[in-house]
Amino acid sequence: MKRRGFFTAAAIGAASLSVSPLCAQSAEVTLAEVRALFQSRDLGARRMVQDSLKHEGYYKGAIDGAWGPGTEAAFRALMASDRYQRHAPTWTFAHEVQVSETMFFLTSHAYM
């Protein structure tokens, strides 16, 4: 299965997509939420995320699947990037899915 399809399916399976008009707007994703989701995933998914962060120049550490200072700094930089800031404010799906989209942001061709 292609990476995007796998992670989209995982995101949909992990979060409710019932969006009412009151919550159909972008909500700021926090680093704590991304960390919690990252730590809940299997080692392979965590390594894939780190590899994507490294490939784009955000992560400098070892691809070990652990949340440490390097992974945290990488997500901080990603979430502050122009590319992320251009897309994240337009998201209108459930907040849990927005957190997942943040974690897997660099694996998607939709955000190029």
mmCIF file of C-alpha atoms in Angstrom:
data_model
loop_
_atom_site.group_PDB
_atom_site.id
_atom_site.type_symbol
_atom_site.label_atom_id
_atom_site.label_comp_id
_atom_site.label_asym_id
_atom_site.label_seq_id
_atom_site.Cartn_x
_atom_site.Cartn_y
_atom_site.Cartn_z
ATOM 1 C CA MET A 1 0.000 0.000 0.000
ATOM 2 C CA LYS A 2 1.290 3.473 -0.769
ATOM 3 C CA ARG A 3 2.441 5.477 2.252
ATOM 4 C CA ARG A 4 -0.209 8.174 1.874
ATOM 5 C CA GLY A 5 -3.029 5.665 1.576
ATOM 6 C CA PHE A 6 -1.821 3.742 4.610
ATOM 7 C CA PHE A 7 -1.572 6.828 6.789
ATOM 8 C CA THR A 8 -4.847 8.285 5.594
ATOM 9 C CA ALA A 9 -6.541 5.008 6.459
ATOM 10 C CA ALA A 10 -4.823 5.012 9.851
ATOM 11 C CA ALA A 11 -5.895 8.588 10.498
ATOM 12 C CA ILE A 12 -9.481 7.876 9.529
ATOM 13 C CA GLY A 13 -9.528 4.750 11.653
ATOM 14 C CA ALA A 14 -8.106 6.625 14.625
ATOM 15 C CA ALA A 15 -10.438 9.593 14.589
ATOM 16 C CA SER A 16 -14.095 10.364 14.180
ATOM 17 C CA LEU A 17 -14.884 12.240 11.007
ATOM 18 C CA SER A 18 -18.264 13.520 12.092
ATOM 19 C CA VAL A 19 -17.792 17.256 11.879
ATOM 20 C CA SER A 20 -20.495 19.636 12.985
ATOM 21 C CA PRO A 21 -20.622 23.182 11.657
ATOM 22 C CA LEU A 22 -19.367 24.423 15.021
ATOM 23 C CA CYS A 23 -16.107 22.465 14.801
ATOM 24 C CA ALA A 24 -15.618 22.572 11.032
ATOM 25 C CA GLN A 25 -12.681 24.911 11.277
ATOM 26 C CA SER A 26 -8.968 24.662 11.719
ATOM 27 C CA ALA A 27 -7.848 24.394 15.321
ATOM 28 C CA GLU A 28 -4.238 24.861 16.300
ATOM 29 C CA VAL A 29 -2.474 21.544 16.745
ATOM 30 C CA THR A 30 -0.149 21.442 19.741
ATOM 31 C CA LEU A 31 3.238 19.812 20.035
ATOM 32 C CA ALA A 32 1.921 17.817 23.013
ATOM 33 C CA GLU A 33 -0.815 16.334 20.803
ATOM 34 C CA VAL A 34 1.684 15.392 18.104
ATOM 35 C CA ARG A 35 3.982 13.825 20.727
ATOM 36 C CA ALA A 36 1.106 11.770 22.179
ATOM 37 C CA LEU A 37 0.119 10.494 18.724
ATOM 38 C CA PHE A 38 3.747 9.805 17.780
ATOM 39 C CA GLN A 39 4.294 7.778 20.949
ATOM 40 C CA SER A 40 1.095 5.788 20.376
ATOM 41 C CA ARG A 41 2.231 4.531 16.957
ATOM 42 C CA ASP A 42 4.306 1.438 16.255
ATOM 43 C CA LEU A 43 8.071 1.669 15.861
ATOM 44 C CA GLY A 44 7.938 1.435 12.064
ATOM 45 C CA ALA A 45 5.553 4.387 11.755
ATOM 46 C CA ARG A 46 7.630 6.476 14.176
ATOM 47 C CA ARG A 47 10.788 5.736 12.200
ATOM 48 C CA MET A 48 9.038 6.611 8.930
ATOM 49 C CA VAL A 49 8.001 9.967 10.374
ATOM 50 C CA GLN A 50 11.561 10.664 11.564
ATOM 51 C CA ASP A 51 12.911 9.650 8.162
ATOM 52 C CA SER A 52 10.526 12.096 6.465
ATOM 53 C CA LEU A 53 11.566 14.859 8.859
ATOM 54 C CA LYS A 54 15.230 14.069 8.190
ATOM 55 C CA HIS A 55 14.752 13.967 4.408
ATOM 56 C CA GLU A 56 13.266 17.476 4.503
ATOM 57 C CA GLY A 57 16.067 18.795 6.742
ATOM 58 C CA TYR A 58 14.099 19.179 9.971
ATOM 59 C CA TYR A 59 15.597 16.233 11.869
ATOM 60 C CA LYS A 60 19.296 15.631 12.448
ATOM 61 C CA GLY A 61 19.267 12.649 14.821
ATOM 62 C CA ALA A 62 19.261 8.887 14.477
ATOM 63 C CA ILE A 63 16.198 7.188 13.012
ATOM 64 C CA ASP A 64 15.345 5.367 16.228
ATOM 65 C CA GLY A 65 11.603 5.928 16.586
ATOM 66 C CA ALA A 66 12.034 7.654 19.945
ATOM 67 C CA TRP A 67 10.601 11.046 20.851
ATOM 68 C CA GLY A 68 13.543 13.047 22.117
ATOM 69 C CA PRO A 69 14.870 16.595 21.850
ATOM 70 C CA GLY A 70 15.708 16.144 18.159
ATOM 71 C CA THR A 71 12.257 14.912 17.177
ATOM 72 C CA GLU A 72 10.622 17.644 19.230
ATOM 73 C CA ALA A 73 12.803 20.333 17.634
ATOM 74 C CA ALA A 74 12.031 18.914 14.188
ATOM 75 C CA PHE A 75 8.276 19.111 14.738
ATOM 76 C CA ARG A 76 8.619 22.610 16.201
ATOM 77 C CA ALA A 77 10.466 23.711 13.049
ATOM 78 C CA LEU A 78 8.004 21.932 10.755
ATOM 79 C CA MET A 79 4.995 23.505 12.452
ATOM 80 C CA ALA A 80 6.612 26.954 12.148
ATOM 81 C CA SER A 81 7.517 26.459 8.470
ATOM 82 C CA ASP A 82 5.885 28.454 5.689
ATOM 83 C CA ARG A 83 4.795 25.228 3.997
ATOM 84 C CA TYR A 84 2.934 23.970 7.076
ATOM 85 C CA GLN A 85 1.496 27.408 7.845
ATOM 86 C CA ARG A 86 0.178 27.639 4.289
ATOM 87 C CA HIS A 87 -1.846 24.423 4.634
ATOM 88 C CA ALA A 88 -2.770 23.828 8.287
ATOM 89 C CA PRO A 89 -5.053 26.875 8.681
ATOM 90 C CA THR A 90 -7.249 25.591 5.844
ATOM 91 C CA TRP A 91 -7.957 22.189 7.432
ATOM 92 C CA THR A 92 -11.614 21.722 8.314
ATOM 93 C CA PHE A 93 -11.725 18.089 9.386
ATOM 94 C CA ALA A 94 -11.956 16.751 12.949
ATOM 95 C CA HIS A 95 -9.197 17.947 15.273
ATOM 96 C CA GLU A 96 -7.887 14.406 15.835
ATOM 97 C CA VAL A 97 -7.368 14.079 12.084
ATOM 98 C CA GLN A 98 -5.606 17.460 12.018
ATOM 99 C CA VAL A 99 -3.155 16.122 14.617
ATOM 100 C CA SER A 100 -2.576 13.041 12.454
ATOM 101 C CA GLU A 101 -2.116 15.203 9.340
ATOM 102 C CA THR A 102 0.511 17.205 11.231
ATOM 103 C CA MET A 103 2.407 14.072 12.207
ATOM 104 C CA PHE A 104 2.329 12.639 8.688
ATOM 105 C CA PHE A 105 2.527 16.020 6.892
ATOM 106 C CA LEU A 106 5.772 15.279 5.072
ATOM 107 C CA THR A 107 4.601 11.877 3.799
ATOM 108 C CA SER A 108 1.822 13.491 1.764
ATOM 109 C CA HIS A 109 2.165 14.741 -1.780
ATOM 110 C CA ALA A 110 -0.932 16.873 -1.157
ATOM 111 C CA TYR A 111 1.103 19.413 0.800
ATOM 112 C CA MET A 112 3.969 19.920 -1.651
#
